[in-house]
Amino acid sequence: MSRDPHTPDRSPADAPVTDVEFTHVNGVRLCVRDRGPVGAGPPVVLLHGTTAHLGVWDEVVARLGPDVRTLAVDQRGHGRSDRPPGARYGAEEYSADVAALLRELGEGPAVVAGHSLGARNAVVLGARHPELVAGVVAVDYTPFVEPEVLDALHTRVRGGDRAFSSAREVEDYLRERYPLLPDAAVRRRSRYGYRRAADGWRPLADPRAMVLTVEGLRPDFDAECRAVRVPVTLIRGEHSRIVSPRAFDATRRLRPDLRAVQLPGLDHYVPEEDPVAVAREIRRTRDRTDHPNRPNRPNRPS
């Protein structure tokens, strides 16, 4: 991976995001934040949800601690990663990107934690590339999500594709859209996820990619959930508007052997609302793997 010290996108706070790296895999340039030591047990790959970015994992990374290597990824079409003309945004493409990233780094098997879209991608990756995945933590997305839920998500995604007149307007919009997020998480979403354009502040997430991403969520992935053989933890926020109690229960019936955790008082945005609980579940999954320490592995590329 290579660092890009001249990141052109500036946040509403006018603070450039420079502590990221870029790598070309699977025909896409991905933006990654790589922290922690190489070779001290399985790395943790962190995959955000639709319209989000790698910054939503910052508090989880902090609570995992400096002894865990974390790779937080801007998935294709999101954040500072590429959105190539004609690119596809289905489970196959998203999971193939992460598989290629792990092979590029010579890392794996990894614990893959994903939120929402990222949870689907983590499960599919675990089913299709079991040699690269030591465990999965799937946060607030499961099979059997109802079509009307995705219809509503499609509407919200389109509503976010707009110009904002100021940083304050961006944050006011985010607070209304995500009412349980702490103020620090709102500011982080603003800082990482928006840039100044000719007509105001606009989201970095590509509008076409977001629409195609939601459409790509419509095919169910119960077959992949049934097939995955590594340890899997499913997490649901008690008040989630994405994973209904019916969908969560149906997934538990599909795979009663998987660990299922419901966190009280939270809605869909669990990693930002309770990073302590999410970090705890990631560590628990990581501790269950038999991936050995590899102190003789080469240092990460610079």
Tab-separated table of C-alpha atoms in Angstrom:
chain	number	residue	atom	x	y	z
A	1	MET	CA	0.000	0.000	0.000
A	2	SER	CA	1.094	3.558	-0.542
A	3	ARG	CA	0.356	6.691	1.422
A	4	ASP	CA	-1.124	9.687	-0.346
A	5	PRO	CA	-0.008	12.831	1.514
A	6	HIS	CA	-1.912	15.060	-0.885
A	7	THR	CA	-5.453	13.866	-0.250
A	8	PRO	CA	-7.515	16.535	-2.062
A	9	ASP	CA	-10.789	16.066	-0.248
A	10	ARG	CA	-11.296	18.416	2.675
A	11	SER	CA	-13.890	18.028	5.355
A	12	PRO	CA	-16.379	20.580	6.634
A	13	ALA	CA	-13.864	21.220	9.402
A	14	ASP	CA	-11.207	21.838	6.710
A	15	ALA	CA	-9.059	19.087	8.233
A	16	PRO	CA	-7.418	16.878	5.588
A	17	VAL	CA	-7.570	13.134	6.143
A	18	THR	CA	-3.962	12.027	5.714
A	19	ASP	CA	-3.551	8.963	7.971
A	20	VAL	CA	-4.819	6.575	5.298
A	21	GLU	CA	-3.189	4.463	2.620
A	22	PHE	CA	-4.233	3.361	-0.851
A	23	THR	CA	-3.900	0.072	-2.651
A	24	HIS	CA	-5.072	-1.157	-6.058
A	25	VAL	CA	-6.880	-4.500	-5.891
A	26	ASN	CA	-9.517	-6.154	-8.067
A	27	GLY	CA	-9.421	-3.183	-10.457
A	28	VAL	CA	-10.291	-0.655	-7.731
A	29	ARG	CA	-8.166	1.704	-5.656
A	30	LEU	CA	-9.196	1.158	-2.031
A	31	CYS	CA	-8.551	3.550	0.839
A	32	VAL	CA	-7.466	1.767	4.026
A	33	ARG	CA	-6.495	2.810	7.542
A	34	ASP	CA	-3.965	0.249	8.769
A	35	ARG	CA	-3.155	0.299	12.484
A	36	GLY	CA	-1.504	-2.031	14.954
A	37	PRO	CA	1.267	-4.624	14.816
A	38	VAL	CA	1.804	-7.114	12.022
A	39	GLY	CA	1.837	-10.778	12.932
A	40	ALA	CA	0.418	-10.598	16.477
A	41	GLY	CA	-2.539	-12.860	15.828
A	42	PRO	CA	-5.308	-12.454	13.272
A	43	PRO	CA	-5.874	-8.952	11.916
A	44	VAL	CA	-9.348	-7.424	12.071
A	45	VAL	CA	-10.901	-6.100	8.857
A	46	LEU	CA	-13.629	-3.486	9.397
A	47	LEU	CA	-16.321	-2.894	6.761
A	48	HIS	CA	-18.772	0.012	7.052
A	49	GLY	CA	-22.400	0.295	5.945
A	50	THR	CA	-24.081	1.936	2.958
A	51	THR	CA	-23.108	5.622	2.455
A	52	ALA	CA	-20.591	5.421	5.335
A	53	HIS	CA	-16.788	5.192	5.442
A	54	LEU	CA	-13.899	3.779	7.448
A	55	GLY	CA	-14.105	6.547	10.077
A	56	VAL	CA	-17.220	5.026	11.660
A	57	TRP	CA	-14.934	2.381	13.186
A	58	ASP	CA	-12.540	4.776	14.951
A	59	GLU	CA	-13.953	4.257	18.438
A	60	VAL	CA	-14.072	0.474	17.993
A	61	VAL	CA	-10.422	0.524	16.893
A	62	ALA	CA	-9.484	2.583	19.952
A	63	ARG	CA	-11.161	0.049	22.233
A	64	LEU	CA	-9.562	-2.947	20.549
A	65	GLY	CA	-6.268	-1.441	21.636
A	66	PRO	CA	-2.808	-1.085	20.121
A	67	ASP	CA	-2.069	-4.824	20.222
A	68	VAL	CA	-4.614	-5.648	17.484
A	69	ARG	CA	-3.922	-4.934	13.830
A	70	THR	CA	-6.979	-3.338	12.241
A	71	LEU	CA	-7.670	-2.661	8.581
A	72	ALA	CA	-10.590	-0.250	8.238
A	73	VAL	CA	-11.639	-0.033	4.597
A	74	ASP	CA	-13.530	2.482	2.485
A	75	GLN	CA	-15.409	0.006	0.317
A	76	ARG	CA	-15.774	0.648	-3.417
A	77	GLY	CA	-17.909	3.681	-4.224
A	78	HIS	CA	-17.551	5.014	-0.673
A	79	GLY	CA	-15.282	7.493	1.052
A	80	ARG	CA	-11.953	7.966	-0.711
A	81	SER	CA	-12.002	4.668	-2.594
A	82	ASP	CA	-12.628	4.461	-6.333
A	83	ARG	CA	-15.971	4.431	-8.096
A	84	PRO	CA	-14.958	3.203	-11.587
A	85	PRO	CA	-17.345	3.867	-14.491
A	86	GLY	CA	-19.565	0.854	-15.015
A	87	ALA	CA	-18.548	-0.790	-11.728
A	88	ARG	CA	-20.898	-3.261	-10.092
A	89	TYR	CA	-21.885	-3.142	-6.429
A	90	GLY	CA	-23.134	-6.583	-5.515
A	91	ALA	CA	-22.030	-9.058	-2.874
A	92	GLU	CA	-19.628	-10.716	-5.299
A	93	GLU	CA	-17.769	-7.490	-6.101
A	94	TYR	CA	-17.587	-6.212	-2.528
A	95	SER	CA	-16.380	-9.517	-1.100
A	96	ALA	CA	-13.874	-9.996	-3.933
A	97	ASP	CA	-12.337	-6.602	-3.108
A	98	VAL	CA	-11.670	-7.633	0.479
A	99	ALA	CA	-10.342	-11.038	-0.570
A	100	ALA	CA	-7.927	-9.323	-2.956
A	101	LEU	CA	-6.875	-6.857	-0.242
A	102	LEU	CA	-6.014	-9.661	2.185
A	103	ARG	CA	-4.051	-11.489	-0.485
A	104	GLU	CA	-2.239	-8.282	-1.452
A	105	LEU	CA	-1.176	-7.760	2.166
A	106	GLY	CA	-0.314	-11.395	2.738
A	107	GLU	CA	-2.650	-11.256	5.724
A	108	GLY	CA	-5.187	-13.792	6.795
A	109	PRO	CA	-7.080	-15.535	7.904
A	110	ALA	CA	-8.621	-12.398	9.413
A	111	VAL	CA	-11.566	-11.658	11.647
A	112	VAL	CA	-13.934	-9.637	9.466
A	113	ALA	CA	-16.370	-7.323	11.212
A	114	GLY	CA	-18.982	-5.545	9.160
A	115	HIS	CA	-21.878	-3.215	9.823
A	116	SER	CA	-25.019	-3.340	7.662
A	117	LEU	CA	-23.761	-3.607	4.058
A	118	GLY	CA	-20.400	-4.587	5.549
A	119	ALA	CA	-22.032	-7.362	7.582
A	120	ARG	CA	-23.506	-8.897	4.425
A	121	ASN	CA	-20.125	-8.616	2.723
A	122	ALA	CA	-18.341	-10.208	5.698
A	123	VAL	CA	-20.659	-13.239	5.721
A	124	VAL	CA	-20.357	-13.681	1.950
A	125	LEU	CA	-16.570	-13.384	2.195
A	126	GLY	CA	-16.512	-16.032	4.924
A	127	ALA	CA	-18.585	-18.413	2.813
A	128	ARG	CA	-16.759	-17.856	-0.490
A	129	HIS	CA	-13.192	-17.406	0.778
A	130	PRO	CA	-12.954	-19.490	3.971
A	131	GLU	CA	-9.161	-19.666	3.706
A	132	LEU	CA	-9.007	-15.899	4.305
A	133	VAL	CA	-11.500	-15.609	7.174
A	134	ALA	CA	-10.987	-16.742	10.759
A	135	GLY	CA	-14.271	-15.378	12.080
A	136	VAL	CA	-17.106	-12.961	11.299
A	137	VAL	CA	-18.868	-10.327	13.394
A	138	ALA	CA	-21.995	-9.239	11.507
A	139	VAL	CA	-23.496	-6.083	13.002
A	140	ASP	CA	-27.148	-5.296	12.320
A	141	TYR	CA	-27.644	-7.025	9.023
A	142	THR	CA	-28.815	-10.575	8.415
A	143	PRO	CA	-30.617	-12.539	5.740
A	144	PHE	CA	-34.392	-12.117	5.435
A	145	VAL	CA	-34.468	-8.298	5.561
A	146	GLU	CA	-37.885	-7.310	4.206
A	147	PRO	CA	-38.241	-5.636	0.759
A	148	GLU	CA	-40.043	-2.661	2.280
A	149	VAL	CA	-37.037	-2.017	4.521
A	150	LEU	CA	-34.802	-1.808	1.467
A	151	ASP	CA	-37.358	0.416	-0.259
A	152	ALA	CA	-37.095	2.839	2.663
A	153	LEU	CA	-33.289	2.622	2.588
A	154	HIS	CA	-33.339	3.439	-1.111
A	155	THR	CA	-35.376	6.576	-0.373
A	156	ARG	CA	-33.012	7.659	2.421
A	157	VAL	CA	-29.960	7.120	0.229
A	158	ARG	CA	-31.411	9.295	-2.516
A	159	GLY	CA	-32.334	11.959	0.048
A	160	GLY	CA	-28.721	12.217	1.171
A	161	ASP	CA	-27.468	13.056	-2.330
A	162	ARG	CA	-27.645	16.820	-1.990
A	163	ALA	CA	-25.512	19.896	-1.435
A	164	PHE	CA	-25.333	21.449	2.026
A	165	SER	CA	-24.662	25.133	2.477
A	166	SER	CA	-22.413	24.795	5.523
A	167	ALA	CA	-20.719	22.403	7.926
A	168	ARG	CA	-23.445	23.173	10.464
A	169	GLU	CA	-26.124	22.123	7.988
A	170	VAL	CA	-24.298	18.852	7.364
A	171	GLU	CA	-24.164	18.094	11.082
A	172	ASP	CA	-27.798	19.092	11.621
A	173	TYR	CA	-28.805	16.698	8.834
A	174	LEU	CA	-26.741	13.891	10.342
A	175	ARG	CA	-28.201	14.436	13.817
A	176	GLU	CA	-31.715	14.211	12.417
A	177	ARG	CA	-30.903	11.114	10.387
A	178	TYR	CA	-29.001	9.350	13.200
A	179	PRO	CA	-30.681	10.488	16.438
A	180	LEU	CA	-28.804	8.134	18.789
A	181	LEU	CA	-25.307	8.980	17.549
A	182	PRO	CA	-23.041	10.773	20.044
A	183	ASP	CA	-21.957	14.243	18.968
A	184	ALA	CA	-18.404	13.016	18.384
A	185	ALA	CA	-19.704	10.386	15.954
A	186	VAL	CA	-21.737	13.024	14.091
A	187	ARG	CA	-18.650	15.199	13.743
A	188	ARG	CA	-16.632	12.215	12.585
A	189	ARG	CA	-19.188	11.338	9.896
A	190	SER	CA	-19.101	14.955	8.773
A	191	ARG	CA	-15.308	15.131	8.745
A	192	TYR	CA	-14.706	11.866	6.910
A	193	GLY	CA	-17.745	11.749	4.680
A	194	TYR	CA	-18.147	15.177	3.046
A	195	ARG	CA	-16.092	17.490	0.833
A	196	ARG	CA	-16.435	21.003	-0.483
A	197	ALA	CA	-17.861	21.177	-4.025
A	198	ALA	CA	-18.814	24.052	-6.294
A	199	ASP	CA	-22.370	24.141	-4.934
A	200	GLY	CA	-21.638	23.450	-1.255
A	201	TRP	CA	-20.751	20.430	0.874
A	202	ARG	CA	-21.477	17.072	-0.746
A	203	PRO	CA	-21.104	13.468	0.445
A	204	LEU	CA	-18.102	11.519	-0.794
A	205	ALA	CA	-20.266	8.424	-1.307
A	206	ASP	CA	-21.010	8.169	-5.028
A	207	PRO	CA	-24.766	8.602	-5.747
A	208	ARG	CA	-24.877	5.985	-8.506
A	209	ALA	CA	-22.893	3.538	-6.404
A	210	MET	CA	-25.241	3.995	-3.452
A	211	VAL	CA	-28.354	3.256	-5.520
A	212	LEU	CA	-26.712	0.179	-7.030
A	213	THR	CA	-25.512	-0.901	-3.590
A	214	VAL	CA	-29.040	-0.869	-2.183
A	215	GLU	CA	-30.289	-2.804	-5.204
A	216	GLY	CA	-27.445	-5.247	-4.626
A	217	LEU	CA	-28.736	-5.873	-1.109
A	218	ARG	CA	-32.056	-7.212	-2.392
A	219	PRO	CA	-30.889	-10.756	-3.284
A	220	ASP	CA	-30.865	-12.675	-0.049
A	221	PHE	CA	-27.704	-14.350	1.228
A	222	ASP	CA	-29.198	-17.125	3.330
A	223	ALA	CA	-27.225	-19.687	1.280
A	224	GLU	CA	-23.939	-18.010	2.239
A	225	CYS	CA	-25.077	-17.741	5.857
A	226	ARG	CA	-25.856	-21.447	5.815
A	227	ALA	CA	-22.499	-22.276	4.225
A	228	VAL	CA	-20.114	-20.251	6.393
A	229	ARG	CA	-18.129	-22.475	8.736
A	230	VAL	CA	-16.003	-20.051	10.743
A	231	PRO	CA	-17.228	-18.603	14.074
A	232	VAL	CA	-19.945	-16.000	13.432
A	233	THR	CA	-21.500	-13.512	15.828
A	234	LEU	CA	-24.701	-11.718	14.852
A	235	ILE	CA	-25.395	-8.417	16.607
A	236	ARG	CA	-28.688	-6.514	16.480
A	237	GLY	CA	-29.653	-3.177	17.981
A	238	GLU	CA	-32.884	-3.545	19.933
A	239	HIS	CA	-34.595	-0.723	18.013
A	240	SER	CA	-33.096	-1.434	14.587
A	241	ARG	CA	-35.199	-0.289	11.642
A	242	ILE	CA	-33.155	-2.501	9.293
A	243	VAL	CA	-33.098	-5.909	11.002
A	244	SER	CA	-36.600	-6.603	12.246
A	245	PRO	CA	-37.215	-9.069	15.074
A	246	ARG	CA	-38.693	-11.386	12.428
A	247	ALA	CA	-35.540	-11.276	10.270
A	248	PHE	CA	-33.272	-11.771	13.296
A	249	ASP	CA	-35.301	-14.732	14.540
A	250	ALA	CA	-35.412	-16.304	11.080
A	251	THR	CA	-31.626	-16.087	10.851
A	252	ARG	CA	-31.252	-17.655	14.283
A	253	ARG	CA	-33.489	-20.523	13.171
A	254	LEU	CA	-31.418	-20.900	10.008
A	255	ARG	CA	-28.192	-21.143	12.040
A	256	PRO	CA	-28.950	-21.804	15.719
A	257	ASP	CA	-25.253	-22.546	16.251
A	258	LEU	CA	-24.217	-18.929	15.592
A	259	ARG	CA	-23.809	-16.528	18.502
A	260	ALA	CA	-26.665	-14.005	18.486
A	261	VAL	CA	-26.500	-10.835	20.587
A	262	GLN	CA	-29.151	-8.131	20.913
A	263	LEU	CA	-27.991	-4.861	22.461
A	264	PRO	CA	-30.623	-2.883	24.384
A	265	GLY	CA	-31.390	0.759	23.723
A	266	LEU	CA	-29.606	0.923	20.343
A	267	ASP	CA	-30.858	1.265	16.802
A	268	HIS	CA	-29.093	0.327	13.581
A	269	TYR	CA	-25.817	2.242	14.049
A	270	VAL	CA	-24.420	-0.031	16.721
A	271	PRO	CA	-20.636	0.434	16.182
A	272	GLU	CA	-20.916	4.169	16.816
A	273	GLU	CA	-23.548	3.961	19.552
A	274	ASP	CA	-21.814	1.260	21.624
A	275	PRO	CA	-18.241	0.727	20.410
A	276	VAL	CA	-17.335	-0.970	23.690
A	277	ALA	CA	-19.808	-3.813	23.097
A	278	VAL	CA	-18.765	-4.229	19.464
A	279	ALA	CA	-15.061	-4.291	20.350
A	280	ARG	CA	-15.804	-6.871	23.041
A	281	GLU	CA	-17.533	-9.149	20.531
A	282	ILE	CA	-14.717	-8.743	18.005
A	283	ARG	CA	-12.157	-9.667	20.661
A	284	ARG	CA	-14.279	-12.635	21.707
A	285	THR	CA	-14.410	-13.889	18.129
A	286	ARG	CA	-10.704	-13.259	17.664
A	287	ASP	CA	-9.902	-15.192	20.827
A	288	ARG	CA	-11.878	-18.177	19.504
A	289	THR	CA	-9.712	-18.520	16.407
A	290	ASP	CA	-6.740	-20.851	16.203
A	291	HIS	CA	-4.754	-18.471	14.010
A	292	PRO	CA	-1.147	-18.557	15.292
A	293	ASN	CA	1.054	-15.548	15.930
A	294	ARG	CA	3.441	-15.013	13.044
A	295	PRO	CA	6.292	-12.853	14.331
A	296	ASN	CA	8.537	-13.625	11.357
A	297	ARG	CA	6.205	-12.175	8.743
A	298	PRO	CA	7.492	-9.180	6.791
A	299	ASN	CA	6.635	-5.663	7.821
A	300	ARG	CA	3.760	-4.005	5.988
A	301	PRO	CA	4.636	-2.160	2.799
A	302	SER	CA	5.210	1.571	3.034
